[in-house]
Amino acid sequence: GQNIDQPTEMTATEGAIVQINCTYQTSGFNGLFWYQQHAGEAPTFLSYNVLDGLEEKGRFSSFLSRSKGYSYLLLKELQMKDSASYLCAVRDNTNAGKSTFGDGTTLTVKP
Amino acid sequence: GAVVSQHPSRVICKSGTSVKIECRSLDFQATTMFWYRQFPKKSLMLMATSNEGSKATYEQGVEKDKFLINHASLTLSTLTVTSAHPEDSSFYICSVPPSGSNGLRSRGYTFGSGTRLTVV
């Protein structure tokens, strides 16, 4: 099975940088996702890492270390609209490719 | 990009009745779809994997007779909550994987908009 751990809550200031960490223990690994979810809405895709290293997409970057079972999501130039829940999800290596989600990190961006 | 339509978005039903939730893949064929349940301020809990033309695969602890899944075509999966009770009240959401590794990097899995079920 999968065990995924991420902080419950974080607070940051508008314009700043914040890093959200995710650690996982898994019986089979085939990639890690980061999603953003606003209350009452569906998750939206942010990033996917399957190899070690950093993936950059505009203000958002995601890093993966498979040997350490560790990933982080880095958000730069924070905006108020970035206040949301950020979900780390690990994809398994079965044919179905199902994803197991962490409990999410609620980020609050303050002025 | 992939478009997944989920209906209804909200439903209120009486205890003991059944509710059907539809998840449609509008612009590509999906042999596999996933159904999740989400409690307030909690993350998504995988309930089952819906497989086109065959039986769904349920996660441990999920009652298959309670949550009926049908995936009769490559574009439609349905989740029926049978004999609903107040404890079944939750946010139900479907997810469709992309085809190919490029899709994983560019858009990940696509989620429906979710169904807020309230059983009274």
PDB file of C-alpha atoms in Angstrom:
ATOM      1  CA  GLY A   1       0.000   0.000   0.000  1.00  0.00           C
ATOM      2  CA  GLN A   2       0.874   3.666   0.018  1.00  0.00           C
ATOM      3  CA  ASN A   3       1.491   5.953   2.993  1.00  0.00           C
ATOM      4  CA  ILE A   4       1.684   9.642   2.160  1.00  0.00           C
ATOM      5  CA  ASP A   5       2.485  12.418   4.608  1.00  0.00           C
ATOM      6  CA  GLN A   6       2.240  16.185   4.126  1.00  0.00           C
ATOM      7  CA  PRO A   7       1.742  19.091   6.534  1.00  0.00           C
ATOM      8  CA  THR A   8      -1.866  19.891   7.387  1.00  0.00           C
ATOM      9  CA  GLU A   9      -1.670  23.656   7.168  1.00  0.00           C
ATOM     10  CA  MET A  10       0.713  26.376   6.055  1.00  0.00           C
ATOM     11  CA  THR A  11       0.524  30.154   5.970  1.00  0.00           C
ATOM     12  CA  ALA A  12       2.520  32.500   3.780  1.00  0.00           C
ATOM     13  CA  THR A  13       2.538  36.122   2.684  1.00  0.00           C
ATOM     14  CA  GLU A  14       1.530  37.447  -0.712  1.00  0.00           C
ATOM     15  CA  GLY A  15       4.569  37.737  -2.983  1.00  0.00           C
ATOM     16  CA  ALA A  16       6.621  35.264  -0.965  1.00  0.00           C
ATOM     17  CA  ILE A  17       7.791  31.722  -1.749  1.00  0.00           C
ATOM     18  CA  VAL A  18       6.429  28.633  -0.019  1.00  0.00           C
ATOM     19  CA  GLN A  19       7.537  25.008  -0.147  1.00  0.00           C
ATOM     20  CA  ILE A  20       5.094  22.194   0.595  1.00  0.00           C
ATOM     21  CA  ASN A  21       6.735  18.868   1.386  1.00  0.00           C
ATOM     22  CA  CYS A  22       5.433  15.372   0.813  1.00  0.00           C
ATOM     23  CA  THR A  23       6.981  12.112   1.952  1.00  0.00           C
ATOM     24  CA  TYR A  24       5.777   8.702   0.939  1.00  0.00           C
ATOM     25  CA  GLN A  25       6.348   5.020   1.569  1.00  0.00           C
ATOM     26  CA  THR A  26       5.118   2.826  -1.212  1.00  0.00           C
ATOM     27  CA  SER A  27       4.989  -0.775  -2.336  1.00  0.00           C
ATOM     28  CA  GLY A  28       5.079   0.296  -5.972  1.00  0.00           C
ATOM     29  CA  PHE A  29       5.866   3.711  -7.451  1.00  0.00           C
ATOM     30  CA  ASN A  30       5.139   5.058 -10.895  1.00  0.00           C
ATOM     31  CA  GLY A  31       5.057   8.790 -10.467  1.00  0.00           C
ATOM     32  CA  LEU A  32       3.907  11.535  -8.142  1.00  0.00           C
ATOM     33  CA  PHE A  33       1.321  14.221  -8.787  1.00  0.00           C
ATOM     34  CA  TRP A  34       0.579  17.555  -7.226  1.00  0.00           C
ATOM     35  CA  TYR A  35      -2.955  18.913  -7.488  1.00  0.00           C
ATOM     36  CA  GLN A  36      -4.588  22.126  -6.326  1.00  0.00           C
ATOM     37  CA  GLN A  37      -8.096  21.999  -4.913  1.00  0.00           C
ATOM     38  CA  HIS A  38     -10.314  24.891  -3.914  1.00  0.00           C
ATOM     39  CA  ALA A  39     -13.095  24.145  -1.459  1.00  0.00           C
ATOM     40  CA  GLY A  40     -16.031  22.370  -3.086  1.00  0.00           C
ATOM     41  CA  GLU A  41     -14.294  22.017  -6.417  1.00  0.00           C
ATOM     42  CA  ALA A  42     -12.487  19.268  -8.279  1.00  0.00           C
ATOM     43  CA  PRO A  43      -8.705  18.998  -8.034  1.00  0.00           C
ATOM     44  CA  THR A  44      -6.753  20.590 -10.863  1.00  0.00           C
ATOM     45  CA  PHE A  45      -3.476  19.198 -12.096  1.00  0.00           C
ATOM     46  CA  LEU A  46      -0.272  21.054 -11.278  1.00  0.00           C
ATOM     47  CA  SER A  47       2.627  18.693 -11.938  1.00  0.00           C
ATOM     48  CA  TYR A  48       3.821  15.144 -12.463  1.00  0.00           C
ATOM     49  CA  ASN A  49       7.257  13.785 -11.568  1.00  0.00           C
ATOM     50  CA  VAL A  50       8.400  10.279 -12.353  1.00  0.00           C
ATOM     51  CA  LEU A  51      12.171  10.831 -12.501  1.00  0.00           C
ATOM     52  CA  ASP A  52      14.379  12.517  -9.908  1.00  0.00           C
ATOM     53  CA  GLY A  53      14.824  16.226 -10.218  1.00  0.00           C
ATOM     54  CA  LEU A  54      12.991  19.470 -10.630  1.00  0.00           C
ATOM     55  CA  GLU A  55      10.112  20.230 -12.993  1.00  0.00           C
ATOM     56  CA  GLU A  56       9.348  23.916 -13.459  1.00  0.00           C
ATOM     57  CA  LYS A  57       6.098  25.382 -14.745  1.00  0.00           C
ATOM     58  CA  GLY A  58       5.889  29.110 -14.382  1.00  0.00           C
ATOM     59  CA  ARG A  59       5.392  30.036 -10.729  1.00  0.00           C
ATOM     60  CA  PHE A  60       5.105  26.374  -9.727  1.00  0.00           C
ATOM     61  CA  SER A  61       7.936  23.846  -9.465  1.00  0.00           C
ATOM     62  CA  SER A  62       7.957  20.295  -8.198  1.00  0.00           C
ATOM     63  CA  PHE A  63      10.889  18.180  -7.067  1.00  0.00           C
ATOM     64  CA  LEU A  64      11.217  14.439  -6.615  1.00  0.00           C
ATOM     65  CA  SER A  65      13.772  12.191  -4.931  1.00  0.00           C
ATOM     66  CA  ARG A  66      12.748   8.574  -5.330  1.00  0.00           C
ATOM     67  CA  SER A  67      15.515   7.209  -3.107  1.00  0.00           C
ATOM     68  CA  LYS A  68      14.311   9.419  -0.244  1.00  0.00           C
ATOM     69  CA  GLY A  69      10.594   9.008  -0.931  1.00  0.00           C
ATOM     70  CA  TYR A  70      10.330  12.782  -0.960  1.00  0.00           C
ATOM     71  CA  SER A  71       8.784  15.493  -3.071  1.00  0.00           C
ATOM     72  CA  TYR A  72       8.081  19.169  -2.684  1.00  0.00           C
ATOM     73  CA  LEU A  73       5.938  21.726  -4.439  1.00  0.00           C
ATOM     74  CA  LEU A  74       7.412  25.212  -4.638  1.00  0.00           C
ATOM     75  CA  LEU A  75       5.149  28.187  -5.228  1.00  0.00           C
ATOM     76  CA  LYS A  76       6.758  31.504  -6.090  1.00  0.00           C
ATOM     77  CA  GLU A  77       5.367  35.044  -6.130  1.00  0.00           C
ATOM     78  CA  LEU A  78       2.396  33.948  -4.092  1.00  0.00           C
ATOM     79  CA  GLN A  79      -0.988  35.431  -4.942  1.00  0.00           C
ATOM     80  CA  MET A  80      -4.133  35.511  -2.851  1.00  0.00           C
ATOM     81  CA  LYS A  81      -5.794  33.112  -5.282  1.00  0.00           C
ATOM     82  CA  ASP A  82      -3.163  30.499  -4.397  1.00  0.00           C
ATOM     83  CA  SER A  83      -4.978  29.970  -1.103  1.00  0.00           C
ATOM     84  CA  ALA A  84      -6.200  26.382  -1.545  1.00  0.00           C
ATOM     85  CA  SER A  85      -5.537  22.801  -0.573  1.00  0.00           C
ATOM     86  CA  TYR A  86      -2.531  21.150  -2.240  1.00  0.00           C
ATOM     87  CA  LEU A  87      -2.699  17.407  -2.683  1.00  0.00           C
ATOM     88  CA  CYS A  88       0.245  15.068  -3.145  1.00  0.00           C
ATOM     89  CA  ALA A  89      -0.704  11.812  -4.897  1.00  0.00           C
ATOM     90  CA  VAL A  90       1.372   8.746  -5.677  1.00  0.00           C
ATOM     91  CA  ARG A  91       0.610   6.621  -8.715  1.00  0.00           C
ATOM     92  CA  ASP A  92       1.195   2.920  -8.356  1.00  0.00           C
ATOM     93  CA  ASN A  93       2.804   0.618 -10.871  1.00  0.00           C
ATOM     94  CA  THR A  94      -0.132  -1.671 -11.514  1.00  0.00           C
ATOM     95  CA  ASN A  95      -1.839  -1.739 -14.882  1.00  0.00           C
ATOM     96  CA  ALA A  96      -4.671   0.342 -13.483  1.00  0.00           C
ATOM     97  CA  GLY A  97      -2.273   3.089 -12.423  1.00  0.00           C
ATOM     98  CA  LYS A  98      -4.421   4.202  -9.536  1.00  0.00           C
ATOM     99  CA  SER A  99      -3.399   7.155  -7.403  1.00  0.00           C
ATOM    100  CA  THR A 100      -3.381   7.398  -3.626  1.00  0.00           C
ATOM    101  CA  PHE A 101      -3.716  10.862  -2.149  1.00  0.00           C
ATOM    102  CA  GLY A 102      -2.216  12.435   0.926  1.00  0.00           C
ATOM    103  CA  ASP A 103      -4.533  14.368   3.234  1.00  0.00           C
ATOM    104  CA  GLY A 104      -3.596  17.644   1.593  1.00  0.00           C
ATOM    105  CA  THR A 105      -1.987  20.849   2.817  1.00  0.00           C
ATOM    106  CA  THR A 106      -4.222  23.859   3.282  1.00  0.00           C
ATOM    107  CA  LEU A 107      -2.293  26.955   2.267  1.00  0.00           C
ATOM    108  CA  THR A 108      -3.465  30.366   3.385  1.00  0.00           C
ATOM    109  CA  VAL A 109      -1.934  33.375   1.658  1.00  0.00           C
ATOM    110  CA  LYS A 110      -2.158  36.595   3.652  1.00  0.00           C
ATOM    111  CA  PRO A 111      -1.746  40.161   2.362  1.00  0.00           C
TER     112      PRO A 111
ATOM    113  CA  GLY B   1      -7.224  18.640 -23.140  1.00  0.00           C
ATOM    114  CA  ALA B   2      -9.417  15.945 -21.651  1.00  0.00           C
ATOM    115  CA  VAL B   3     -12.929  16.855 -20.564  1.00  0.00           C
ATOM    116  CA  VAL B   4     -14.798  14.832 -17.969  1.00  0.00           C
ATOM    117  CA  SER B   5     -18.425  15.587 -17.214  1.00  0.00           C
ATOM    118  CA  GLN B   6     -19.987  14.464 -13.946  1.00  0.00           C
ATOM    119  CA  HIS B   7     -23.687  14.673 -13.092  1.00  0.00           C
ATOM    120  CA  PRO B   8     -25.476  15.612 -10.987  1.00  0.00           C
ATOM    121  CA  SER B   9     -23.402  18.231  -9.202  1.00  0.00           C
ATOM    122  CA  ARG B  10     -25.670  18.194  -6.183  1.00  0.00           C
ATOM    123  CA  VAL B  11     -28.339  15.789  -5.021  1.00  0.00           C
ATOM    124  CA  ILE B  12     -30.461  15.513  -1.916  1.00  0.00           C
ATOM    125  CA  CYS B  13     -32.239  12.231  -1.339  1.00  0.00           C
ATOM    126  CA  LYS B  14     -34.198  10.502   1.374  1.00  0.00           C
ATOM    127  CA  SER B  15     -32.795   7.666   3.418  1.00  0.00           C
ATOM    128  CA  GLY B  16     -33.382   4.322   1.773  1.00  0.00           C
ATOM    129  CA  THR B  17     -33.434   5.587  -1.785  1.00  0.00           C
ATOM    130  CA  SER B  18     -30.761   5.075  -4.431  1.00  0.00           C
ATOM    131  CA  VAL B  19     -28.796   7.704  -6.281  1.00  0.00           C
ATOM    132  CA  LYS B  20     -26.979   7.332  -9.584  1.00  0.00           C
ATOM    133  CA  ILE B  21     -23.960   9.474 -10.445  1.00  0.00           C
ATOM    134  CA  GLU B  22     -22.643   9.621 -14.002  1.00  0.00           C
ATOM    135  CA  CYS B  23     -19.117  10.268 -15.167  1.00  0.00           C
ATOM    136  CA  ARG B  24     -18.579  10.866 -18.874  1.00  0.00           C
ATOM    137  CA  SER B  25     -15.356  11.211 -20.800  1.00  0.00           C
ATOM    138  CA  LEU B  26     -16.332  13.655 -23.532  1.00  0.00           C
ATOM    139  CA  ASP B  27     -13.400  13.720 -25.879  1.00  0.00           C
ATOM    140  CA  PHE B  28     -11.535  10.440 -25.513  1.00  0.00           C
ATOM    141  CA  GLN B  29     -12.162   6.816 -24.687  1.00  0.00           C
ATOM    142  CA  ALA B  30     -11.519   5.664 -21.146  1.00  0.00           C
ATOM    143  CA  THR B  31     -11.166   1.979 -20.395  1.00  0.00           C
ATOM    144  CA  THR B  32     -10.492   2.851 -16.766  1.00  0.00           C
ATOM    145  CA  MET B  33     -12.055   5.387 -14.462  1.00  0.00           C
ATOM    146  CA  PHE B  34     -11.603   5.905 -10.736  1.00  0.00           C
ATOM    147  CA  TRP B  35     -14.205   6.795  -8.146  1.00  0.00           C
ATOM    148  CA  TYR B  36     -13.233   8.743  -5.037  1.00  0.00           C
ATOM    149  CA  ARG B  37     -15.024   9.937  -1.957  1.00  0.00           C
ATOM    150  CA  GLN B  38     -14.014  13.030  -0.037  1.00  0.00           C
ATOM    151  CA  PHE B  39     -15.037  14.036   3.469  1.00  0.00           C
ATOM    152  CA  PRO B  40     -14.889  17.684   4.581  1.00  0.00           C
ATOM    153  CA  LYS B  41     -11.337  18.949   4.985  1.00  0.00           C
ATOM    154  CA  LYS B  42     -10.014  15.526   4.109  1.00  0.00           C
ATOM    155  CA  SER B  43      -8.339  14.162   1.047  1.00  0.00           C
ATOM    156  CA  LEU B  44      -9.714  11.892  -1.632  1.00  0.00           C
ATOM    157  CA  MET B  45     -10.259   8.279  -0.697  1.00  0.00           C
ATOM    158  CA  LEU B  46     -10.197   5.828  -3.584  1.00  0.00           C
ATOM    159  CA  MET B  47     -13.341   3.706  -3.574  1.00  0.00           C
ATOM    160  CA  ALA B  48     -12.982   1.635  -6.725  1.00  0.00           C
ATOM    161  CA  THR B  49     -11.515   1.273 -10.174  1.00  0.00           C
ATOM    162  CA  SER B  50     -14.121   1.110 -12.908  1.00  0.00           C
ATOM    163  CA  ASN B  51     -13.168  -1.140 -15.828  1.00  0.00           C
ATOM    164  CA  GLU B  52     -14.942  -0.963 -19.172  1.00  0.00           C
ATOM    165  CA  GLY B  53     -16.697  -4.223 -19.964  1.00  0.00           C
ATOM    166  CA  SER B  54     -15.766  -5.969 -16.731  1.00  0.00           C
ATOM    167  CA  LYS B  55     -16.352  -5.803 -13.014  1.00  0.00           C
ATOM    168  CA  ALA B  56     -15.083  -2.931 -10.961  1.00  0.00           C
ATOM    169  CA  THR B  57     -12.215  -3.424  -8.540  1.00  0.00           C
ATOM    170  CA  TYR B  58     -13.122  -2.206  -5.066  1.00  0.00           C
ATOM    171  CA  GLU B  59     -10.749  -0.977  -2.393  1.00  0.00           C
ATOM    172  CA  GLN B  60     -10.632  -2.721   0.924  1.00  0.00           C
ATOM    173  CA  GLY B  61     -13.528  -1.742   3.160  1.00  0.00           C
ATOM    174  CA  VAL B  62     -15.770  -0.481   0.348  1.00  0.00           C
ATOM    175  CA  GLU B  63     -19.036  -2.400   0.054  1.00  0.00           C
ATOM    176  CA  LYS B  64     -19.565  -3.442  -3.542  1.00  0.00           C
ATOM    177  CA  ASP B  65     -23.259  -4.086  -3.006  1.00  0.00           C
ATOM    178  CA  LYS B  66     -23.646  -0.624  -1.542  1.00  0.00           C
ATOM    179  CA  PHE B  67     -21.746   1.248  -4.215  1.00  0.00           C
ATOM    180  CA  LEU B  68     -22.607  -0.259  -7.584  1.00  0.00           C
ATOM    181  CA  ILE B  69     -20.315   0.648 -10.455  1.00  0.00           C
ATOM    182  CA  ASN B  70     -21.118   0.088 -14.095  1.00  0.00           C
ATOM    183  CA  HIS B  71     -18.764   0.913 -16.972  1.00  0.00           C
ATOM    184  CA  ALA B  72     -20.803  -0.164 -19.972  1.00  0.00           C
ATOM    185  CA  SER B  73     -19.079   1.968 -22.593  1.00  0.00           C
ATOM    186  CA  LEU B  74     -15.723   3.599 -23.199  1.00  0.00           C
ATOM    187  CA  THR B  75     -17.114   6.995 -22.288  1.00  0.00           C
ATOM    188  CA  LEU B  76     -19.446   6.376 -19.373  1.00  0.00           C
ATOM    189  CA  SER B  77     -19.091   5.038 -15.851  1.00  0.00           C
ATOM    190  CA  THR B  78     -21.852   5.219 -13.250  1.00  0.00           C
ATOM    191  CA  LEU B  79     -21.773   4.960  -9.485  1.00  0.00           C
ATOM    192  CA  THR B  80     -25.044   4.063  -7.776  1.00  0.00           C
ATOM    193  CA  VAL B  81     -25.315   4.563  -4.041  1.00  0.00           C
ATOM    194  CA  THR B  82     -27.953   2.051  -3.023  1.00  0.00           C
ATOM    195  CA  SER B  83     -30.214   2.354   0.003  1.00  0.00           C
ATOM    196  CA  ALA B  84     -28.520   5.580   0.959  1.00  0.00           C
ATOM    197  CA  HIS B  85     -28.142   6.601   4.594  1.00  0.00           C
ATOM    198  CA  PRO B  86     -27.016   9.889   6.145  1.00  0.00           C
ATOM    199  CA  GLU B  87     -23.496   8.515   6.660  1.00  0.00           C
ATOM    200  CA  ASP B  88     -23.225   8.195   2.874  1.00  0.00           C
ATOM    201  CA  SER B  89     -23.448  11.971   2.592  1.00  0.00           C
ATOM    202  CA  SER B  90     -20.200  13.062   1.000  1.00  0.00           C
ATOM    203  CA  PHE B  91     -18.494  14.513  -2.060  1.00  0.00           C
ATOM    204  CA  TYR B  92     -18.086  11.868  -4.762  1.00  0.00           C
ATOM    205  CA  ILE B  93     -15.718  12.492  -7.655  1.00  0.00           C
ATOM    206  CA  CYS B  94     -14.536  10.531 -10.661  1.00  0.00           C
ATOM    207  CA  SER B  95     -11.137  10.619 -12.301  1.00  0.00           C
ATOM    208  CA  VAL B  96      -9.944   9.554 -15.730  1.00  0.00           C
ATOM    209  CA  PRO B  97      -6.301   8.782 -16.554  1.00  0.00           C
ATOM    210  CA  PRO B  98      -4.811  10.229 -19.730  1.00  0.00           C
ATOM    211  CA  SER B  99      -3.681   8.075 -22.586  1.00  0.00           C
ATOM    212  CA  GLY B 100       0.069   7.864 -22.887  1.00  0.00           C
ATOM    213  CA  SER B 101       2.967   9.223 -20.866  1.00  0.00           C
ATOM    214  CA  ASN B 102       2.781  12.662 -22.504  1.00  0.00           C
ATOM    215  CA  GLY B 103      -0.665  13.092 -21.076  1.00  0.00           C
ATOM    216  CA  LEU B 104       0.592  12.315 -17.583  1.00  0.00           C
ATOM    217  CA  ARG B 105       3.125  15.135 -17.747  1.00  0.00           C
ATOM    218  CA  SER B 106       0.906  17.679 -19.442  1.00  0.00           C
ATOM    219  CA  ARG B 107      -2.427  17.243 -17.655  1.00  0.00           C
ATOM    220  CA  GLY B 108      -2.334  14.351 -15.216  1.00  0.00           C
ATOM    221  CA  TYR B 109      -5.560  12.612 -14.401  1.00  0.00           C
ATOM    222  CA  THR B 110      -8.688  14.592 -15.207  1.00  0.00           C
ATOM    223  CA  PHE B 111     -11.370  14.911 -12.569  1.00  0.00           C
ATOM    224  CA  GLY B 112     -15.068  15.366 -12.923  1.00  0.00           C
ATOM    225  CA  SER B 113     -16.598  18.332 -11.151  1.00  0.00           C
ATOM    226  CA  GLY B 114     -17.837  16.170  -8.296  1.00  0.00           C
ATOM    227  CA  THR B 115     -21.229  15.329  -6.812  1.00  0.00           C
ATOM    228  CA  ARG B 116     -22.301  16.608  -3.419  1.00  0.00           C
ATOM    229  CA  LEU B 117     -24.651  13.969  -1.998  1.00  0.00           C
ATOM    230  CA  THR B 118     -26.787  14.774   1.012  1.00  0.00           C
ATOM    231  CA  VAL B 119     -28.959  12.034   2.476  1.00  0.00           C
ATOM    232  CA  VAL B 120     -31.730  13.231   4.768  1.00  0.00           C
TER     233      VAL B 120
END
